PDB file of C-alpha atoms in Angstrom:
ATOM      1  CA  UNK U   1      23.062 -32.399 -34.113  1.00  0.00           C
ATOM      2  CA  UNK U   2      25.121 -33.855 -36.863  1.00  0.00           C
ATOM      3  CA  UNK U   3      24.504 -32.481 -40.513  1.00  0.00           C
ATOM      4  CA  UNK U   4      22.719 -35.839 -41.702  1.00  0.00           C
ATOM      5  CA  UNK U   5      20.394 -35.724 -38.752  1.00  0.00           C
ATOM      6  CA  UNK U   6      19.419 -32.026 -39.718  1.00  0.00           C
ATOM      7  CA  UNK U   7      18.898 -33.164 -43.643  1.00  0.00           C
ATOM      8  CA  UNK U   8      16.858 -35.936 -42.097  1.00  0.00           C
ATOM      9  CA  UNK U   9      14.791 -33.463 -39.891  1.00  0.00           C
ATOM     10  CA  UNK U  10      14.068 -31.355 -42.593  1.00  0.00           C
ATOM     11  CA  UNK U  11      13.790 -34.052 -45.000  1.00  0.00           C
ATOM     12  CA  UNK U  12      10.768 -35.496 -42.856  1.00  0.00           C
ATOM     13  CA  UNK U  13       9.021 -32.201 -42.552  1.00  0.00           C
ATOM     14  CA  UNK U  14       8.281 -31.930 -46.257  1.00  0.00           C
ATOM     15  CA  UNK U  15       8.036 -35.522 -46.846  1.00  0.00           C
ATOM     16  CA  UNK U  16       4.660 -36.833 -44.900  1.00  0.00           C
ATOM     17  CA  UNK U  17       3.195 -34.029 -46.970  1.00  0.00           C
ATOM     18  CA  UNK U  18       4.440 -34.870 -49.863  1.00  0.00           C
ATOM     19  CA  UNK U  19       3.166 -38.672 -49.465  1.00  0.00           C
ATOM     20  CA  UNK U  20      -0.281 -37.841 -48.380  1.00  0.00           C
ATOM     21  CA  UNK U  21      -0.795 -35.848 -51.806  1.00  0.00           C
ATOM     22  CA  UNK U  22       0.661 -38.754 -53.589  1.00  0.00           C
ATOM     23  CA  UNK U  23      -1.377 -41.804 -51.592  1.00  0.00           C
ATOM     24  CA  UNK U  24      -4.431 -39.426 -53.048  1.00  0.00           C
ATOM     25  CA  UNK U  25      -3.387 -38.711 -56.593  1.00  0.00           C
ATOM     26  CA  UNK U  26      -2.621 -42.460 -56.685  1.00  0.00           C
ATOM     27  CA  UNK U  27      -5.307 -43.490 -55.387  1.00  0.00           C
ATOM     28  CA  UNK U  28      -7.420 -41.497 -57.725  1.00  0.00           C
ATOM     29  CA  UNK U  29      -5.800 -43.407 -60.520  1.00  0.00           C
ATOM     30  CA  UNK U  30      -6.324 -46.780 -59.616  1.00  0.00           C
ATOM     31  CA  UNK U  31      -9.567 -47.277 -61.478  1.00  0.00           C
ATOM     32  CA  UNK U  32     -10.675 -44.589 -63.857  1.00  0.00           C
ATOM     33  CA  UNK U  33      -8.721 -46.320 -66.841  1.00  0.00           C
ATOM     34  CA  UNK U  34     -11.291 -49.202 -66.186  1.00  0.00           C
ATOM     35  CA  UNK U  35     -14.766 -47.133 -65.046  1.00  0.00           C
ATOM     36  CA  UNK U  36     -13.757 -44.444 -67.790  1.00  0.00           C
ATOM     37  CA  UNK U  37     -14.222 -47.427 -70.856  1.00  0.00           C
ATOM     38  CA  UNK U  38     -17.887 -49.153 -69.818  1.00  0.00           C
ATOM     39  CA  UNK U  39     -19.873 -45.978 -70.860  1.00  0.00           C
ATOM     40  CA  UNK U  40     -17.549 -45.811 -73.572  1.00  0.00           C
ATOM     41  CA  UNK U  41     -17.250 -49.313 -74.848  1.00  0.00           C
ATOM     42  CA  UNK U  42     -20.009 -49.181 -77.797  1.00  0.00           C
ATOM     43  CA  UNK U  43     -18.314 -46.185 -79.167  1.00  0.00           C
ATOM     44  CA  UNK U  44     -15.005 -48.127 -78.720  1.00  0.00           C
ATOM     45  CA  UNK U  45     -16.199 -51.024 -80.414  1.00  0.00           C
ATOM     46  CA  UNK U  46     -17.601 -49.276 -83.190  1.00  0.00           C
ATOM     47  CA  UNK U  47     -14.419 -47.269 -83.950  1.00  0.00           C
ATOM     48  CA  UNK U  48     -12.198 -50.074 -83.830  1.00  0.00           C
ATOM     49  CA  UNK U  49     -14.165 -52.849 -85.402  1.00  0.00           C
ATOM     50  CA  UNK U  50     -13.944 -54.689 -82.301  1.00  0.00           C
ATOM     51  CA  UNK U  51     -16.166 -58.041 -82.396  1.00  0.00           C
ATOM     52  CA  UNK U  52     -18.893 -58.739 -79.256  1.00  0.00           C
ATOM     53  CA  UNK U  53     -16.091 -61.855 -78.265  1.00  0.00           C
ATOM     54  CA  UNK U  54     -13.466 -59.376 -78.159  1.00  0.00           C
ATOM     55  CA  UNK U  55     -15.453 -56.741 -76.349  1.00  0.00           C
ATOM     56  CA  UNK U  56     -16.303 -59.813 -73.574  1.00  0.00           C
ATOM     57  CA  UNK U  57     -12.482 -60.429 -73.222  1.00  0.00           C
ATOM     58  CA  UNK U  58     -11.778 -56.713 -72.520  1.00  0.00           C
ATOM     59  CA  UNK U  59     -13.964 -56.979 -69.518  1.00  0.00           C
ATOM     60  CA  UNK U  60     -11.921 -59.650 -68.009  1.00  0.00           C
ATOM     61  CA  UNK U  61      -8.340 -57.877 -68.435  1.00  0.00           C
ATOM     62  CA  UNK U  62      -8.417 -55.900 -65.690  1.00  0.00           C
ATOM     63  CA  UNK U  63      -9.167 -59.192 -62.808  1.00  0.00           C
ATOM     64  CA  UNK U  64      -6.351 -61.342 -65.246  1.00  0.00           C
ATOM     65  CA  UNK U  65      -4.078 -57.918 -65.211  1.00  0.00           C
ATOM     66  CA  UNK U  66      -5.082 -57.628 -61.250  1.00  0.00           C
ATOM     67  CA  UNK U  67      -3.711 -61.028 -60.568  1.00  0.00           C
ATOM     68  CA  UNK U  68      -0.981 -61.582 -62.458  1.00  0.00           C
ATOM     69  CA  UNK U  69       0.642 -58.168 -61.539  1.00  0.00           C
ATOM     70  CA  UNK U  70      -0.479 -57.938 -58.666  1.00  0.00           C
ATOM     71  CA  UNK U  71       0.964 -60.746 -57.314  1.00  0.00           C
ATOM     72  CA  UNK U  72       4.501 -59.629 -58.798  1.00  0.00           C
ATOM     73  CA  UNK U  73       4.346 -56.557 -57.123  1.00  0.00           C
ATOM     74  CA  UNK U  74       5.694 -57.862 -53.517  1.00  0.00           C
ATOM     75  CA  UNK U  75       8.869 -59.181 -55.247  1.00  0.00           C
ATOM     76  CA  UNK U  76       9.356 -55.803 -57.093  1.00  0.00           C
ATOM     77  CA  UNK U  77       9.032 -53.957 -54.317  1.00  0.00           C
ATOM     78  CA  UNK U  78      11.165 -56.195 -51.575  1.00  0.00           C
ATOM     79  CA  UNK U  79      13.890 -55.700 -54.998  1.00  0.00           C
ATOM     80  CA  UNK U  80      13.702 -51.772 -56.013  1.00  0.00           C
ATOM     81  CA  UNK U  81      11.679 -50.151 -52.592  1.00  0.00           C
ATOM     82  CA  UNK U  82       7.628 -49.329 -52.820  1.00  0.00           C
ATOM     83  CA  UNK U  83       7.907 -46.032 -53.526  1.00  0.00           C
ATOM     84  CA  UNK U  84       9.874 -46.606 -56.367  1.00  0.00           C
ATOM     85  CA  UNK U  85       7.448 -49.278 -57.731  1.00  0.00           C
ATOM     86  CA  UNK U  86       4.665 -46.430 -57.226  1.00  0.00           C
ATOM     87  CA  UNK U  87       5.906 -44.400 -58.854  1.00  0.00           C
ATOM     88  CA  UNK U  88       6.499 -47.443 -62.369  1.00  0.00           C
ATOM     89  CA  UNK U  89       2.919 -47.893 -61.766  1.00  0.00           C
ATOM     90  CA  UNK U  90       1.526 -44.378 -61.462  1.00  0.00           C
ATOM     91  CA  UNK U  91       3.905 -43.810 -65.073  1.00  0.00           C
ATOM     92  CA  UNK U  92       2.780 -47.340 -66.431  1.00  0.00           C
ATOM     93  CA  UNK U  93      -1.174 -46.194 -65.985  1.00  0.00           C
ATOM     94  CA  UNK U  94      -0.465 -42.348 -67.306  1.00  0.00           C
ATOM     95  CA  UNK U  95       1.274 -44.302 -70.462  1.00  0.00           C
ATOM     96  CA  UNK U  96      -1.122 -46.744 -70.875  1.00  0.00           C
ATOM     97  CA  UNK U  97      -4.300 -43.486 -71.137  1.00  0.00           C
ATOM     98  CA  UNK U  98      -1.756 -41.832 -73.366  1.00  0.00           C
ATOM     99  CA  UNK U  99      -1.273 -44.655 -75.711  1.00  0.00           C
ATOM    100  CA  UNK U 100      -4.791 -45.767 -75.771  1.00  0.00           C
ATOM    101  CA  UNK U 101      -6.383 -43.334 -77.353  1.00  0.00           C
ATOM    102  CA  UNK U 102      -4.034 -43.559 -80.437  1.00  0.00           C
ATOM    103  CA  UNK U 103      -4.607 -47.945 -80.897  1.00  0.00           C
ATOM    104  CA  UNK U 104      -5.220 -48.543 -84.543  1.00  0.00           C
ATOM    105  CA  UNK U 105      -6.798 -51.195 -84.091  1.00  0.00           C
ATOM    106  CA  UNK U 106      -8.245 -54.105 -81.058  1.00  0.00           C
ATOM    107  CA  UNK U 107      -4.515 -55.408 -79.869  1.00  0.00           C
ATOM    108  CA  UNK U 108      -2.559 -51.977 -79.337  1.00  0.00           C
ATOM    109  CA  UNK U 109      -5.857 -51.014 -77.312  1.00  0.00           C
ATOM    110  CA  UNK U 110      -5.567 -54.493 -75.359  1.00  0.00           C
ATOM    111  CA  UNK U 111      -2.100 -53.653 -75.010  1.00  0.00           C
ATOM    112  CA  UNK U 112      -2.186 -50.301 -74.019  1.00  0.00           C
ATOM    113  CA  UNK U 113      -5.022 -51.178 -71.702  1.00  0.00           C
ATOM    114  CA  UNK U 114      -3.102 -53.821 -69.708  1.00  0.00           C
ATOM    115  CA  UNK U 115      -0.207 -51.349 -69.391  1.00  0.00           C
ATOM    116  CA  UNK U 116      -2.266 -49.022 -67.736  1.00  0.00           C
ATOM    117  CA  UNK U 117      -4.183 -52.222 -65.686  1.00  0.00           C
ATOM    118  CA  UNK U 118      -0.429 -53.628 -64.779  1.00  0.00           C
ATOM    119  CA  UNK U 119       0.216 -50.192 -63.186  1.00  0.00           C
ATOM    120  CA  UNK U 120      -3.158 -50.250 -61.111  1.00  0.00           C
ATOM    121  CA  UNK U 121      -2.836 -53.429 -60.133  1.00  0.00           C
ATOM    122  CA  UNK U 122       1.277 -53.357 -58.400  1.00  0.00           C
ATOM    123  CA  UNK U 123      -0.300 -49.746 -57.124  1.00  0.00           C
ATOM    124  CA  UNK U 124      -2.861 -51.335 -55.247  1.00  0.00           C
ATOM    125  CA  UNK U 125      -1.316 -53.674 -53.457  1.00  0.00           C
ATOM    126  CA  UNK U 126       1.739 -51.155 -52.358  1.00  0.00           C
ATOM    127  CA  UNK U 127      -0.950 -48.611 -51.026  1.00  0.00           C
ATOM    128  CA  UNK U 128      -0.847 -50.194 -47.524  1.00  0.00           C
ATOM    129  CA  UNK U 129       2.971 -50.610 -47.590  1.00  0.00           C
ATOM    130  CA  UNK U 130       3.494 -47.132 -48.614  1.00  0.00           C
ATOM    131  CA  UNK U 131       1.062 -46.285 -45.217  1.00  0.00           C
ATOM    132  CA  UNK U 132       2.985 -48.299 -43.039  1.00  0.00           C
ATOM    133  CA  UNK U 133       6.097 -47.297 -43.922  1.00  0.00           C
ATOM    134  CA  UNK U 134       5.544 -43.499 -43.606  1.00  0.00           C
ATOM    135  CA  UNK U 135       2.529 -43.318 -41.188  1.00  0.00           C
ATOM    136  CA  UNK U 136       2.901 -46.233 -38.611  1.00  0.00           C
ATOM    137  CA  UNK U 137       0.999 -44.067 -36.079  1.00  0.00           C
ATOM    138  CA  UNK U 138      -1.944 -43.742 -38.451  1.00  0.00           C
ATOM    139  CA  UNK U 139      -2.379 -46.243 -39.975  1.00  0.00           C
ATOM    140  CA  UNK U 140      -6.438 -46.460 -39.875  1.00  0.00           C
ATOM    141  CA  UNK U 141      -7.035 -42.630 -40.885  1.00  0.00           C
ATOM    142  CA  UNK U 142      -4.483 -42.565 -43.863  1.00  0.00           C
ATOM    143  CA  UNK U 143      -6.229 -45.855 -45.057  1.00  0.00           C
ATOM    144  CA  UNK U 144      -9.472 -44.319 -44.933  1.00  0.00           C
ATOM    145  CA  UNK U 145      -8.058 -41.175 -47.020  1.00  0.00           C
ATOM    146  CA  UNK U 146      -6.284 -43.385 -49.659  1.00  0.00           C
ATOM    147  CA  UNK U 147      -9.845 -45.667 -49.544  1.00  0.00           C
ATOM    148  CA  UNK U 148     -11.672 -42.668 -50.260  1.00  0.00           C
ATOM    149  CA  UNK U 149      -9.706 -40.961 -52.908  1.00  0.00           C
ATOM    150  CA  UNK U 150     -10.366 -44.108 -54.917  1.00  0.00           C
ATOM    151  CA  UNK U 151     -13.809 -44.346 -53.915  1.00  0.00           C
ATOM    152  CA  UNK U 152     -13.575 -40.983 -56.145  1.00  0.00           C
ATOM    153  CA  UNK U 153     -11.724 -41.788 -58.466  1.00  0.00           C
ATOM    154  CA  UNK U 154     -14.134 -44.632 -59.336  1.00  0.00           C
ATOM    155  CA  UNK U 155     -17.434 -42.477 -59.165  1.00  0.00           C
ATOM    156  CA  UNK U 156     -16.071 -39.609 -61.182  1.00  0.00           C
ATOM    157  CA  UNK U 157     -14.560 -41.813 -64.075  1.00  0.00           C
ATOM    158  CA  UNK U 158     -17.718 -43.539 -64.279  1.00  0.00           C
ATOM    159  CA  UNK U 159     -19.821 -40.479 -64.168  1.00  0.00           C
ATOM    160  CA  UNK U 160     -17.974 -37.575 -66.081  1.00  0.00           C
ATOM    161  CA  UNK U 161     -16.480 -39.736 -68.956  1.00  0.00           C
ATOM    162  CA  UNK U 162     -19.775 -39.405 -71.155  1.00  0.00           C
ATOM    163  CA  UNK U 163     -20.373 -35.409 -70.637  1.00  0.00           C
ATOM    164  CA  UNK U 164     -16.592 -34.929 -70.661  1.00  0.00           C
ATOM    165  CA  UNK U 165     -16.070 -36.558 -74.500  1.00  0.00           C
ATOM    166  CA  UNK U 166     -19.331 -34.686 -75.047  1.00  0.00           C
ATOM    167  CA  UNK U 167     -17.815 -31.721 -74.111  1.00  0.00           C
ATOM    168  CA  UNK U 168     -14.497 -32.306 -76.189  1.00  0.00           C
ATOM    169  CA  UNK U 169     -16.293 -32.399 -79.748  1.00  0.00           C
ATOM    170  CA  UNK U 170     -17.917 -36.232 -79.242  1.00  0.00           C
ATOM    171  CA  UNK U 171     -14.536 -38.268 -79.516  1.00  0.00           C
ATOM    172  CA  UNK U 172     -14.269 -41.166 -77.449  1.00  0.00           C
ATOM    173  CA  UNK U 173     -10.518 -41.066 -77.888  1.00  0.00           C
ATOM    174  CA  UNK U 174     -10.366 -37.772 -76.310  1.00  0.00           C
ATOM    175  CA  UNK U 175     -12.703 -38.937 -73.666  1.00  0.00           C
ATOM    176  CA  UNK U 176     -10.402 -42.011 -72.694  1.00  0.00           C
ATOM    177  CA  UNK U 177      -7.518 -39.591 -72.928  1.00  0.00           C
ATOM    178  CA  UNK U 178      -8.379 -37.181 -70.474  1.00  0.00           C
ATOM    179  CA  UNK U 179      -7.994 -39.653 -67.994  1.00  0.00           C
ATOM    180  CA  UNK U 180      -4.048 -39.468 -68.189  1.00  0.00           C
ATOM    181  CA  UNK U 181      -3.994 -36.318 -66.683  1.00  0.00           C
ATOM    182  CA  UNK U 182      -4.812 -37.495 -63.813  1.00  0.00           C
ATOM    183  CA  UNK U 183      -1.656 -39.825 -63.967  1.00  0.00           C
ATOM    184  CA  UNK U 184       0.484 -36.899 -64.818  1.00  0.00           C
ATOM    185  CA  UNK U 185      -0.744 -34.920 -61.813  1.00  0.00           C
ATOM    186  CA  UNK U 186       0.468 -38.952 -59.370  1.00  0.00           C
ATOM    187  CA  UNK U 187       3.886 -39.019 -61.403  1.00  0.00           C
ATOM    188  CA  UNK U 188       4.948 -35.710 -60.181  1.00  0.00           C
ATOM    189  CA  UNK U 189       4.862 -36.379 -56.385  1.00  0.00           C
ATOM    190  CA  UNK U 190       5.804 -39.779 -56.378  1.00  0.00           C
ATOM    191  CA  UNK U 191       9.165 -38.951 -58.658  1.00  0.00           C
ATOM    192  CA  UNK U 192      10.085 -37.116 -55.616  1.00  0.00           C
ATOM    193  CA  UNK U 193       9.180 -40.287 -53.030  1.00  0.00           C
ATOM    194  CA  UNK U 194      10.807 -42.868 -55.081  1.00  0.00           C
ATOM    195  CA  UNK U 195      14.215 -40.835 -54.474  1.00  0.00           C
ATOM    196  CA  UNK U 196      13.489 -40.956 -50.324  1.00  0.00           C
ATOM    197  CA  UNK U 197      16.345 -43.124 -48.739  1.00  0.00           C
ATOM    198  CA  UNK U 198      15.599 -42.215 -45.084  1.00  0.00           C
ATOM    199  CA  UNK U 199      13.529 -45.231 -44.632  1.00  0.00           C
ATOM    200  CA  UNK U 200      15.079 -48.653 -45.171  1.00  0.00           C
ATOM    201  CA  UNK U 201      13.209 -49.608 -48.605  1.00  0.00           C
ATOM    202  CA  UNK U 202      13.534 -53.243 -48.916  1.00  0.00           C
ATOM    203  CA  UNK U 203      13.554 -54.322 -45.217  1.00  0.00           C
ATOM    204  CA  UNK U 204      10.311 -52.353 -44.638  1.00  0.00           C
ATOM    205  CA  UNK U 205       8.957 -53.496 -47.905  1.00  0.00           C
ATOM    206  CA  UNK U 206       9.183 -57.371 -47.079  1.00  0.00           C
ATOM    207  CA  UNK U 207       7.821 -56.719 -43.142  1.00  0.00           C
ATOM    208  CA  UNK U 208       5.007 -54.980 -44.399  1.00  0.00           C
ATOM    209  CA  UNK U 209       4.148 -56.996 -47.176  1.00  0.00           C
ATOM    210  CA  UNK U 210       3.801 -60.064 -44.964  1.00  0.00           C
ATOM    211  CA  UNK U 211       1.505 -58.423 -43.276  1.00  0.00           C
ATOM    212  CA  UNK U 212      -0.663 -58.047 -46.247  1.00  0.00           C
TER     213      UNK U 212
END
């Protein structure tokens, strides 16, 4: 056995792994920054003098962030490999919950919000591609896994948010905040996936997107 096909061998033992934990922590990501603002949004409003129009708008960034990014992310992905686009999106959204908290003022929050919205929504789409390309033989069962992560990631944002900025002294910066360490927890794996060259990136990427 040749030296490459040994890296490769022991390359692939670490690597399903390593994916699995990152399809989860991703998938955990791809909604709190949205469910974590509607219990918060009165206190938001309040703190930044936000108007009842504005508030309405805010409610339809994330399907006008969804769209728009979303549909870019087959082109980004066919150009720099999924994993690598992940991993943009995984460090857009942990930016975005970062940033947020510090707007002074409606637009930086807008902004920062459809930072963290543009990294959901090229995330989402790339979750089945990422499957595919790393667990052809399972496809169903690792879809279920990544479909339930961010059935919890939904629930929990929605649900903890209020007794969490509770908890830290009332602030609903600090209660938006939290949220990004979550998206520190995705960056970590995926840093390591986006580097993977043992699968052919962009000829995989533009199969399985196709198939989308």
């Amino acid at each position: 056995m040749s030296a490459a096909s040994g890296s490769r061998g022991a390359g692939s033992r670490w690597l399903r792994p390593l994916v699995i934990a990152g399809l989860i922590l991703a998938a955990l990501n791809l909604r709190p920054a949205v469910t974590s603002l509607g219990p918060l949004l009165k206190e938001v409003r309040t703190g930044l003098g936000m108007s009842g129009a504005v508030a309405g708008l805010l409610t339809s960034v994330p399907a006008l962030c969804f769209a728009l990014f979303g549909f870019a992310a087959p082109r980004l992905a066919r150009r720099w490999g999924p994993g690598m686009v992940v991993c943009a999106g995984m460090a857009a959204i942990t930016a975005g919950l970062v940033l947020r908290p510090f707007a002074g003022g409606t637009p930086a929050f807008l902004a920062a919000s459809a930072l963290a919205l543009a990294g959901i929504a090229v995330s989402n789409v790339l979750m089945p591609v990422i499957v595919k390309r790393y667990f052809p033989d399972r496809v169903g069962p690792m879809t279920g896994v990544y479909s339930m992560a961010m059935a919890v990631g939904t629930a929990a944002a929605a649900a903890t948010t209020v007794p969490l900025t509770q908890a830290l002294g009332g602030s609903w910066r600090l209660g938006l905040g939290v949220w990004a360490v979550l998206g520190v927890l995705a960056v970590l794996p995926w840093t390591a996936i986006a580097r993977d060259r043992t699968h052919p990136d962009r000829d995989l990427a533009g199969r399985s997107l196709s198939l989308i």
